[in-house]
Amino acid sequence: MNKTKIAVLVSGGGTNLQALIDAQESGKLRSGEIVFVVSNKPGAYALERAKKAGIETMTLCRSDCGGQEGFETALMTALDSHGIELIVLAGFMSILSARFTGHYEKRIINIHPSLIPSFCGKGYYGLRVHEAALAYGVKVTGATVHYVNEIPDGGQIILQEPVHIQPGDTPEILQRRVMEQAEWRILPEAAELISAEIQKKKENKA
Ligand code: GRF
């Protein structure tokens, strides 16, 4: 059975990418295979994680492509030439246009470190999400995996996992707990779920 070809887009440390790689190695991610990792930030540690796992990498910067349109065109060309069927955004810090998301409808998923629709959308990224959750005083936060469309963090929800706020939480402590208890578990789970769906669709067509 042909596995779903997955590309992971990253910008930073890549702990979510690592969770995907670990899931692949342990067999939890079995319907898809990570074949390509693309970073829009040169030197991102995520690239090292990919190389260690023997996965092909590429760095593509907006500034080298003459802006967003050129960046997305180059990205689409690279993804399509690798036969990518599922794109996983794992800490990818760039908003993608409707032209891009429309080209891969229901083929892009993202992990967001809150329970959408709380603390999401434009401006809610990294520590800011956890700062906002603590400032609001919510007792439960968590993580969400969702499809990516033209609305930032606005696509259909695939999986969510709640995480309780603890006394003494700082944005940094909360960020870590949300990763450990939610993100690193539900992102590989969602990648498997969607990879299996894509695989099934291919089989039905064949
Ligand atoms: C994670 O918190 C993820 O939810 C958000 O960006 C962060 C990426 O961390 N989208 P890492 O690069 O996977 O370690």
Short mmCIF file of C-alpha atoms and ligand atoms in Angstrom, two decimals:
data_model
loop_
_atom_site.label_atom_id
_atom_site.label_comp_id
_atom_site.label_asym_id
_atom_site.label_seq_id
_atom_site.Cartn_x
_atom_site.Cartn_y
_atom_site.Cartn_z
CA MET A 1 0.00 0.00 0.00
CA ASN A 2 1.39 3.40 -1.02
CA LYS A 3 2.00 5.57 2.04
CA THR A 4 0.81 9.17 2.01
CA LYS A 5 3.76 11.42 1.26
CA ILE A 6 4.12 14.01 4.00
CA ALA A 7 6.04 17.30 4.03
CA VAL A 8 6.56 19.10 7.35
CA LEU A 9 7.03 22.87 7.32
CA VAL A 10 8.99 24.33 10.23
CA SER A 11 10.59 27.55 11.46
CA GLY A 12 12.12 26.74 14.83
CA GLY A 13 13.22 24.10 17.28
CA GLY A 14 11.12 21.36 15.81
CA THR A 15 9.93 19.45 18.87
CA ASN A 16 6.66 18.76 17.06
CA LEU A 17 8.62 17.52 14.05
CA GLN A 18 10.52 15.25 16.46
CA ALA A 19 7.24 13.88 17.79
CA LEU A 20 6.25 13.06 14.20
CA ILE A 21 9.60 11.39 13.50
CA ASP A 22 9.34 9.37 16.74
CA ALA A 23 5.80 8.32 15.83
CA GLN A 24 7.05 7.16 12.44
CA GLU A 25 9.84 5.17 14.04
CA SER A 26 7.54 3.54 16.59
CA GLY A 27 4.91 2.72 13.97
CA LYS A 28 2.21 5.04 15.33
CA LEU A 29 2.49 6.97 12.09
CA ARG A 30 2.26 4.14 9.56
CA SER A 31 -0.12 5.33 6.82
CA GLY A 32 2.13 8.25 5.93
CA GLU A 33 5.83 8.86 5.51
CA ILE A 34 7.69 12.12 6.14
CA VAL A 35 9.69 12.59 2.97
CA PHE A 36 10.49 16.32 3.03
CA VAL A 37 11.08 19.03 5.65
CA VAL A 38 11.08 22.70 4.63
CA SER A 39 12.17 25.59 6.85
CA ASN A 40 11.63 29.26 6.11
CA LYS A 41 14.34 30.09 8.66
CA PRO A 42 17.97 29.24 7.88
CA GLY A 43 19.65 27.38 10.72
CA ALA A 44 16.42 26.24 12.37
CA TYR A 45 17.24 23.33 14.69
CA ALA A 46 14.32 21.42 13.18
CA LEU A 47 16.49 20.94 10.08
CA GLU A 48 19.08 19.07 12.17
CA ARG A 49 16.38 16.79 13.55
CA ALA A 50 15.24 15.99 10.00
CA LYS A 51 18.78 15.33 8.78
CA LYS A 52 19.44 13.02 11.73
CA ALA A 53 16.37 11.04 10.72
CA GLY A 54 17.58 10.88 7.11
CA ILE A 55 14.84 13.12 5.74
CA GLU A 56 15.50 15.47 2.83
CA THR A 57 15.46 19.14 3.82
CA MET A 58 15.21 22.52 2.14
CA THR A 59 15.51 26.10 3.36
CA LEU A 60 13.39 28.64 1.56
CA CYS A 61 13.30 32.31 2.66
CA ARG A 62 10.72 34.85 1.62
CA SER A 63 13.43 37.48 1.19
CA ASP A 64 15.24 35.29 -1.37
CA CYS A 65 12.06 34.81 -3.38
CA GLY A 66 11.12 38.48 -3.82
CA GLY A 67 8.23 38.35 -1.35
CA GLN A 68 5.28 36.18 -0.32
CA GLU A 69 4.00 35.36 -3.81
CA GLY A 70 7.40 34.21 -5.04
CA PHE A 71 7.94 32.29 -1.81
CA GLU A 72 4.68 30.40 -2.15
CA THR A 73 5.28 29.67 -5.84
CA ALA A 74 8.72 28.23 -5.06
CA LEU A 75 7.27 26.24 -2.14
CA MET A 76 4.46 24.80 -4.28
CA THR A 77 6.94 23.82 -6.99
CA ALA A 78 9.15 22.03 -4.44
CA LEU A 79 6.23 20.27 -2.75
CA ASP A 80 4.61 19.20 -6.00
CA SER A 81 7.88 17.94 -7.46
CA HIS A 82 8.21 15.69 -4.37
CA GLY A 83 4.66 14.37 -4.89
CA ILE A 84 3.56 15.67 -1.48
CA GLU A 85 0.02 14.67 -0.51
CA LEU A 86 -0.16 16.05 3.04
CA ILE A 87 1.50 19.17 4.45
CA VAL A 88 1.97 19.40 8.21
CA LEU A 89 2.69 22.84 9.67
CA ALA A 90 4.73 22.22 12.83
CA GLY A 91 5.73 25.58 14.27
CA PHE A 92 5.75 27.18 10.84
CA MET A 93 5.72 30.93 11.47
CA SER A 94 4.37 32.28 8.22
CA ILE A 95 0.79 32.88 7.19
CA LEU A 96 -0.09 31.28 3.84
CA SER A 97 -2.32 33.00 1.27
CA ALA A 98 -5.63 31.74 -0.08
CA ARG A 99 -3.86 30.90 -3.35
CA PHE A 100 -1.60 28.46 -1.48
CA THR A 101 -4.18 26.98 0.89
CA GLY A 102 -6.67 26.63 -1.99
CA HIS A 103 -4.13 24.64 -3.99
CA TYR A 104 -3.94 22.08 -1.14
CA GLU A 105 -7.51 22.08 0.13
CA LYS A 106 -7.91 19.63 3.06
CA ARG A 107 -4.27 18.67 2.56
CA ILE A 108 -2.69 21.06 5.09
CA ILE A 109 -2.91 20.62 8.86
CA ASN A 110 -1.55 22.81 11.67
CA ILE A 111 -0.96 22.47 15.40
CA HIS A 112 -2.01 25.46 17.53
CA PRO A 113 -1.22 25.64 21.25
CA SER A 114 -4.70 26.56 22.57
CA LEU A 115 -8.24 25.26 22.40
CA ILE A 116 -9.51 27.01 19.27
CA PRO A 117 -11.53 29.31 19.10
CA SER A 118 -9.77 30.71 22.20
CA PHE A 119 -6.46 32.55 21.83
CA CYS A 120 -6.01 32.02 18.12
CA GLY A 121 -5.85 33.96 14.87
CA LYS A 122 -3.58 36.79 13.82
CA GLY A 123 -0.95 37.70 16.43
CA TYR A 124 -1.47 34.58 18.56
CA TYR A 125 1.71 32.60 18.20
CA GLY A 126 4.47 31.21 20.44
CA LEU A 127 4.48 32.42 24.03
CA ARG A 128 1.85 35.07 23.28
CA VAL A 129 -0.84 32.38 23.23
CA HIS A 130 0.03 31.21 26.74
CA GLU A 131 0.46 34.77 28.04
CA ALA A 132 -3.06 35.54 26.82
CA ALA A 133 -4.53 32.38 28.38
CA LEU A 134 -2.96 33.19 31.76
CA ALA A 135 -3.95 36.88 31.56
CA TYR A 136 -7.56 35.89 30.84
CA GLY A 137 -7.54 33.51 33.77
CA VAL A 138 -8.85 30.41 32.01
CA LYS A 139 -8.53 27.20 34.04
CA VAL A 140 -8.16 24.92 31.03
CA THR A 141 -6.22 25.46 27.83
CA GLY A 142 -4.75 22.87 25.45
CA ALA A 143 -3.88 22.27 21.82
CA THR A 144 -5.76 21.93 18.56
CA VAL A 145 -4.92 20.30 15.23
CA HIS A 146 -6.95 21.80 12.41
CA TYR A 147 -7.09 21.99 8.64
CA VAL A 148 -5.52 25.12 7.22
CA ASN A 149 -7.56 27.44 5.04
CA GLU A 150 -7.26 31.15 4.23
CA ILE A 151 -8.41 32.21 7.73
CA PRO A 152 -5.55 32.09 10.29
CA ASP A 153 -6.36 29.19 12.67
CA GLY A 154 -9.84 29.11 11.09
CA GLY A 155 -9.99 25.72 9.34
CA GLN A 156 -12.01 22.72 10.50
CA ILE A 157 -10.87 21.20 13.79
CA ILE A 158 -9.46 17.65 13.63
CA LEU A 159 -8.32 16.91 17.21
CA GLN A 160 -8.15 18.78 20.51
CA GLU A 161 -6.61 17.97 23.88
CA PRO A 162 -7.25 19.93 27.08
CA VAL A 163 -4.51 20.86 29.57
CA HIS A 164 -5.20 22.24 33.07
CA ILE A 165 -3.63 25.47 34.29
CA GLN A 166 -1.71 24.97 37.57
CA PRO A 167 -1.03 27.49 40.34
CA GLY A 168 2.27 29.26 39.68
CA ASP A 169 2.17 28.69 35.91
CA THR A 170 4.24 31.10 33.83
CA PRO A 171 3.84 31.33 30.05
CA GLU A 172 7.03 29.27 29.68
CA ILE A 173 5.93 26.52 32.09
CA LEU A 174 2.50 26.37 30.48
CA GLN A 175 3.96 26.27 26.97
CA ARG A 176 6.05 23.25 27.94
CA ARG A 177 3.12 21.43 29.58
CA VAL A 178 0.86 22.04 26.58
CA MET A 179 3.55 20.59 24.33
CA GLU A 180 4.20 17.54 26.52
CA GLN A 181 0.59 16.72 27.39
CA ALA A 182 -1.12 17.73 24.17
CA GLU A 183 0.84 18.81 21.08
CA TRP A 184 3.33 15.96 20.85
CA ARG A 185 0.52 13.44 21.15
CA ILE A 186 -2.26 14.87 18.97
CA LEU A 187 -0.12 16.06 16.06
CA PRO A 188 1.19 12.57 15.19
CA GLU A 189 -2.29 11.14 15.86
CA ALA A 190 -3.86 13.61 13.43
CA ALA A 191 -1.10 13.02 10.87
CA GLU A 192 -1.89 9.28 11.00
CA LEU A 193 -5.63 9.90 10.79
CA ILE A 194 -5.42 12.15 7.73
CA SER A 195 -2.69 10.05 6.06
CA ALA A 196 -4.95 7.00 6.38
CA GLU A 197 -7.88 8.92 4.89
CA ILE A 198 -5.81 10.06 1.91
CA GLN A 199 -4.50 6.51 1.44
CA LYS A 200 -8.05 5.15 1.44
CA LYS A 201 -9.18 7.70 -1.15
CA LYS A 202 -6.28 6.66 -3.40
CA GLU A 203 -7.24 3.00 -3.08
CA ASN A 204 -10.86 3.72 -3.92
CA LYS A 205 -9.78 5.54 -7.07
CA ALA A 206 -7.43 2.76 -8.16
C1 GRF B 1 4.42 24.96 19.08
O1 GRF B 1 3.96 25.48 20.29
C2 GRF B 1 3.27 24.91 18.09
O2 GRF B 1 2.05 24.69 18.67
C3 GRF B 1 3.32 26.30 17.51
O3 GRF B 1 4.69 26.63 17.46
C4 GRF B 1 5.43 25.87 18.42
C5 GRF B 1 6.50 25.13 17.68
O4 GRF B 1 7.43 24.46 18.48
N1 GRF B 1 2.59 26.36 16.27
P1 GRF B 1 8.44 23.41 17.85
O5 GRF B 1 9.25 24.12 16.78
O6 GRF B 1 7.65 22.27 17.27
O7 GRF B 1 9.31 22.97 18.98
#
